[in-house]
Tab-separated table of C-alpha atoms in Angstrom:
chain	number	residue	atom	x	y	z
A	156	MET	CA	-0.052	-0.142	0.117
A	157	PRO	CA	1.826	3.086	-1.188
A	158	LEU	CA	1.207	6.021	0.882
A	159	PRO	CA	-0.929	8.680	-0.858
A	160	SER	CA	1.341	11.764	-1.754
A	161	SER	CA	-0.945	14.083	0.358
A	162	THR	CA	-0.807	12.089	3.638
A	163	ARG	CA	1.042	13.605	6.367
A	164	HIS	CA	3.104	11.714	8.949
A	165	VAL	CA	1.610	10.383	12.100
A	166	GLY	CA	3.570	10.583	15.173
A	167	LEU	CA	3.825	8.259	18.309
A	168	LEU	CA	2.900	9.523	21.796
A	169	ASN	CA	5.797	9.306	24.022
A	170	LEU	CA	4.346	7.520	27.152
A	171	GLY	CA	7.457	8.409	29.478
A	172	ASN	CA	10.527	6.586	28.460
A	173	THR	CA	9.633	5.220	25.064
A	174	CYS	CA	11.497	7.446	22.559
A	175	TYR	CA	13.605	4.389	21.863
A	176	MET	CA	10.496	2.278	20.820
A	177	ASN	CA	8.894	5.191	19.088
A	178	SER	CA	11.794	5.682	16.900
A	179	MET	CA	12.369	1.828	16.215
A	180	ILE	CA	8.364	1.498	15.202
A	181	GLN	CA	8.523	4.586	12.865
A	182	ILE	CA	11.617	2.786	11.156
A	183	LEU	CA	9.867	-0.408	10.795
A	184	PHE	CA	6.838	1.262	9.406
A	185	SER	CA	9.014	2.993	6.936
A	186	VAL	CA	9.880	-0.449	5.399
A	187	SER	CA	6.844	-0.653	3.279
A	188	GLU	CA	7.207	-4.400	2.256
A	189	PHE	CA	7.468	-5.596	5.761
A	190	ARG	CA	4.452	-3.169	6.768
A	191	ASP	CA	2.301	-4.305	3.973
A	192	SER	CA	3.224	-7.911	4.515
A	193	LEU	CA	2.084	-7.658	8.168
A	194	LEU	CA	-1.059	-5.812	7.277
A	195	SER	CA	-1.907	-8.329	4.695
A	196	LEU	CA	-2.079	-11.087	7.293
A	197	SER	CA	-5.454	-12.227	8.683
A	198	LEU	CA	-6.016	-10.222	11.801
A	199	PRO	CA	-6.035	-12.288	15.009
A	200	SER	CA	-9.384	-12.516	16.865
A	201	GLN	CA	-7.702	-11.384	20.354
A	202	PRO	CA	-7.334	-7.715	20.665
A	203	ALA	CA	-4.654	-8.177	23.448
A	204	SER	CA	-2.507	-9.886	21.121
A	205	LEU	CA	0.758	-8.679	20.079
A	206	LEU	CA	0.101	-9.145	16.451
A	207	PHE	CA	-3.245	-7.583	16.722
A	208	GLN	CA	-1.955	-4.234	18.455
A	209	PHE	CA	1.044	-3.958	16.038
A	210	GLN	CA	-1.283	-4.316	13.031
A	211	LEU	CA	-3.718	-1.574	14.617
A	212	LEU	CA	-0.581	0.692	15.354
A	213	LEU	CA	0.648	0.282	11.614
A	214	THR	CA	-2.727	1.044	10.267
A	215	SER	CA	-3.227	4.018	12.380
A	216	LEU	CA	0.208	5.094	11.313
A	217	LEU	CA	-0.884	4.722	7.527
A	218	ARG	CA	-4.369	6.012	7.821
A	219	SER	CA	-5.051	8.146	10.749
A	220	GLN	CA	-5.988	11.788	10.415
A	221	ARG	CA	-4.919	12.442	13.982
A	222	PRO	CA	-1.295	14.098	14.695
A	223	PHE	CA	-0.210	11.118	16.741
A	224	TYR	CA	-1.132	7.451	17.731
A	225	ASP	CA	-1.400	6.416	21.498
A	226	PRO	CA	0.631	3.023	21.745
A	227	SER	CA	-0.284	2.423	25.297
A	228	ALA	CA	-2.370	-0.928	24.172
A	229	PHE	CA	0.682	-1.966	22.051
A	230	CYS	CA	2.917	-1.527	25.050
A	231	ARG	CA	0.898	-3.705	27.295
A	232	ALA	CA	0.613	-6.517	24.651
A	233	LEU	CA	4.502	-6.596	24.335
A	234	GLY	CA	4.937	-5.967	28.167
A	235	VAL	CA	6.924	-2.742	27.855
A	236	ASP	CA	7.529	-0.647	31.098
A	237	VAL	CA	6.818	2.672	29.838
A	238	ASN	CA	8.813	4.057	32.767
A	239	ARG	CA	12.078	1.984	31.987
A	240	GLN	CA	14.536	3.393	29.660
A	241	MET	CA	15.541	0.607	27.289
A	242	ASP	CA	18.323	0.449	24.571
A	243	VAL	CA	16.713	0.513	20.937
A	244	ASP	CA	18.648	-2.692	19.919
A	245	GLU	CA	17.425	-4.583	23.130
A	246	PHE	CA	13.900	-3.527	22.133
A	247	PHE	CA	14.457	-4.622	18.668
A	248	SER	CA	15.553	-7.853	19.468
A	249	THR	CA	12.938	-8.488	22.153
A	250	PHE	CA	10.199	-7.255	19.737
A	251	MET	CA	11.391	-9.237	16.879
A	252	ASP	CA	11.469	-12.512	19.064
A	253	ARG	CA	7.825	-11.819	20.299
A	254	LEU	CA	6.739	-10.896	16.927
A	255	GLU	CA	8.269	-14.200	15.430
A	256	GLU	CA	6.359	-16.216	17.929
A	257	CYS	CA	2.995	-14.532	17.053
A	258	LEU	CA	3.523	-15.275	13.169
A	259	GLY	CA	3.679	-18.926	13.814
A	260	GLU	CA	4.471	-20.323	10.068
A	261	LYS	CA	4.807	-16.829	8.717
A	262	LYS	CA	7.687	-16.045	11.008
A	263	SER	CA	9.935	-16.199	8.025
A	264	LEU	CA	8.678	-12.830	7.024
A	265	ILE	CA	11.132	-11.155	9.691
A	266	ARG	CA	14.084	-13.224	8.530
A	267	GLU	CA	13.420	-12.354	4.721
A	268	GLN	CA	13.232	-8.597	5.224
A	269	PHE	CA	15.918	-8.073	8.172
A	270	GLY	CA	17.975	-11.432	8.428
A	271	GLY	CA	21.609	-11.805	7.652
A	272	SER	CA	24.594	-13.637	9.014
A	273	MET	CA	27.851	-12.589	10.495
A	274	ARG	CA	31.084	-14.838	10.059
A	275	HIS	CA	33.600	-14.936	12.672
A	276	SER	CA	36.885	-16.257	11.883
A	277	ILE	CA	40.085	-16.863	13.927
A	278	THR	CA	43.176	-17.504	12.198
A	279	CYS	CA	46.519	-18.665	13.796
A	280	GLU	CA	49.451	-16.484	12.724
A	281	GLU	CA	51.869	-19.260	13.109
A	282	CYS	CA	50.204	-22.308	11.273
A	283	ARG	CA	47.282	-20.408	9.545
A	284	ALA	CA	44.806	-23.001	11.138
A	285	GLU	CA	41.418	-21.231	10.949
A	286	SER	CA	38.116	-21.511	13.204
A	287	VAL	CA	35.090	-20.277	11.632
A	288	ARG	CA	31.589	-19.679	13.015
A	289	GLU	CA	28.705	-18.250	11.300
A	290	GLU	CA	25.818	-16.532	13.326
A	291	LEU	CA	22.154	-15.590	12.169
A	292	CYS	CA	21.434	-11.985	13.128
A	293	LEU	CA	18.841	-9.297	12.445
A	294	SER	CA	21.099	-6.323	13.190
A	295	LEU	CA	24.843	-5.385	13.261
A	296	PRO	CA	26.809	-4.341	16.361
A	297	LEU	CA	27.714	-1.315	14.582
A	298	VAL	CA	29.599	1.404	16.560
A	299	VAL	CA	28.741	4.985	15.278
A	300	LYS	CA	30.071	6.921	18.103
A	301	ASN	CA	33.054	9.395	17.424
A	302	LYS	CA	32.733	8.086	13.590
A	303	SER	CA	32.697	10.286	10.619
A	304	SER	CA	30.262	7.968	8.816
A	305	ILE	CA	28.408	4.556	8.843
A	306	GLN	CA	31.162	3.242	6.497
A	307	GLU	CA	33.734	4.086	9.220
A	308	GLY	CA	31.747	2.102	11.543
A	309	LEU	CA	31.460	-0.764	9.251
A	310	ALA	CA	35.142	-0.765	8.482
A	311	GLU	CA	35.779	-1.019	12.230
A	312	LEU	CA	33.113	-3.819	12.479
A	313	VAL	CA	35.083	-6.043	9.793
A	314	MET	CA	38.602	-5.050	10.724
A	315	ALA	CA	41.063	-7.899	11.756
A	316	GLU	CA	41.842	-8.124	15.360
A	317	SER	CA	45.032	-9.582	16.818
A	318	LEU	CA	44.758	-11.633	20.146
A	319	TYR	CA	47.699	-11.661	22.467
A	320	GLY	CA	48.449	-13.166	25.932
A	321	GLN	CA	45.403	-14.929	27.447
A	322	ASN	CA	43.294	-13.864	24.537
A	323	ALA	CA	45.586	-15.580	22.061
A	324	TYR	CA	44.249	-18.389	19.913
A	325	HIS	CA	46.319	-21.771	20.574
A	326	CYS	CA	46.431	-24.459	17.988
A	327	GLU	CA	46.347	-28.085	18.998
């Protein structure tokens, strides 16, 4: 569902310490393929369910004539304490886990949109033996503080690191 060109944006009411959540929801809303896929699912019959509340929230952001939407019912369905500050990555991870549970056989929708993998490898500098581990992820641990660009953060993420002393890799 493309947004009509005359549509103005709808905000989310900050319920206390929920700016991290509001920011992430607005980001997820802006991923039109993800939003539209979720909205095309049959609506659960339990209004207190997380999927029902998230679909209602997305629909309100898409169609409401009001300047903002009150996400209180969504917070209750997710179990968010609106008085507790949370890291946005922690919220994203928790929310995606819970949403995956709600989606059942449609849970691949999340991995299709946001899934990736990180490959961790350790190479012995003496014998060149390599230990490789691949890990599925929905986000990257990207450091952007004191970086001049996202590319600089990505370069740091994939930069080789030498291990010394007790952290050194020992071949057997």
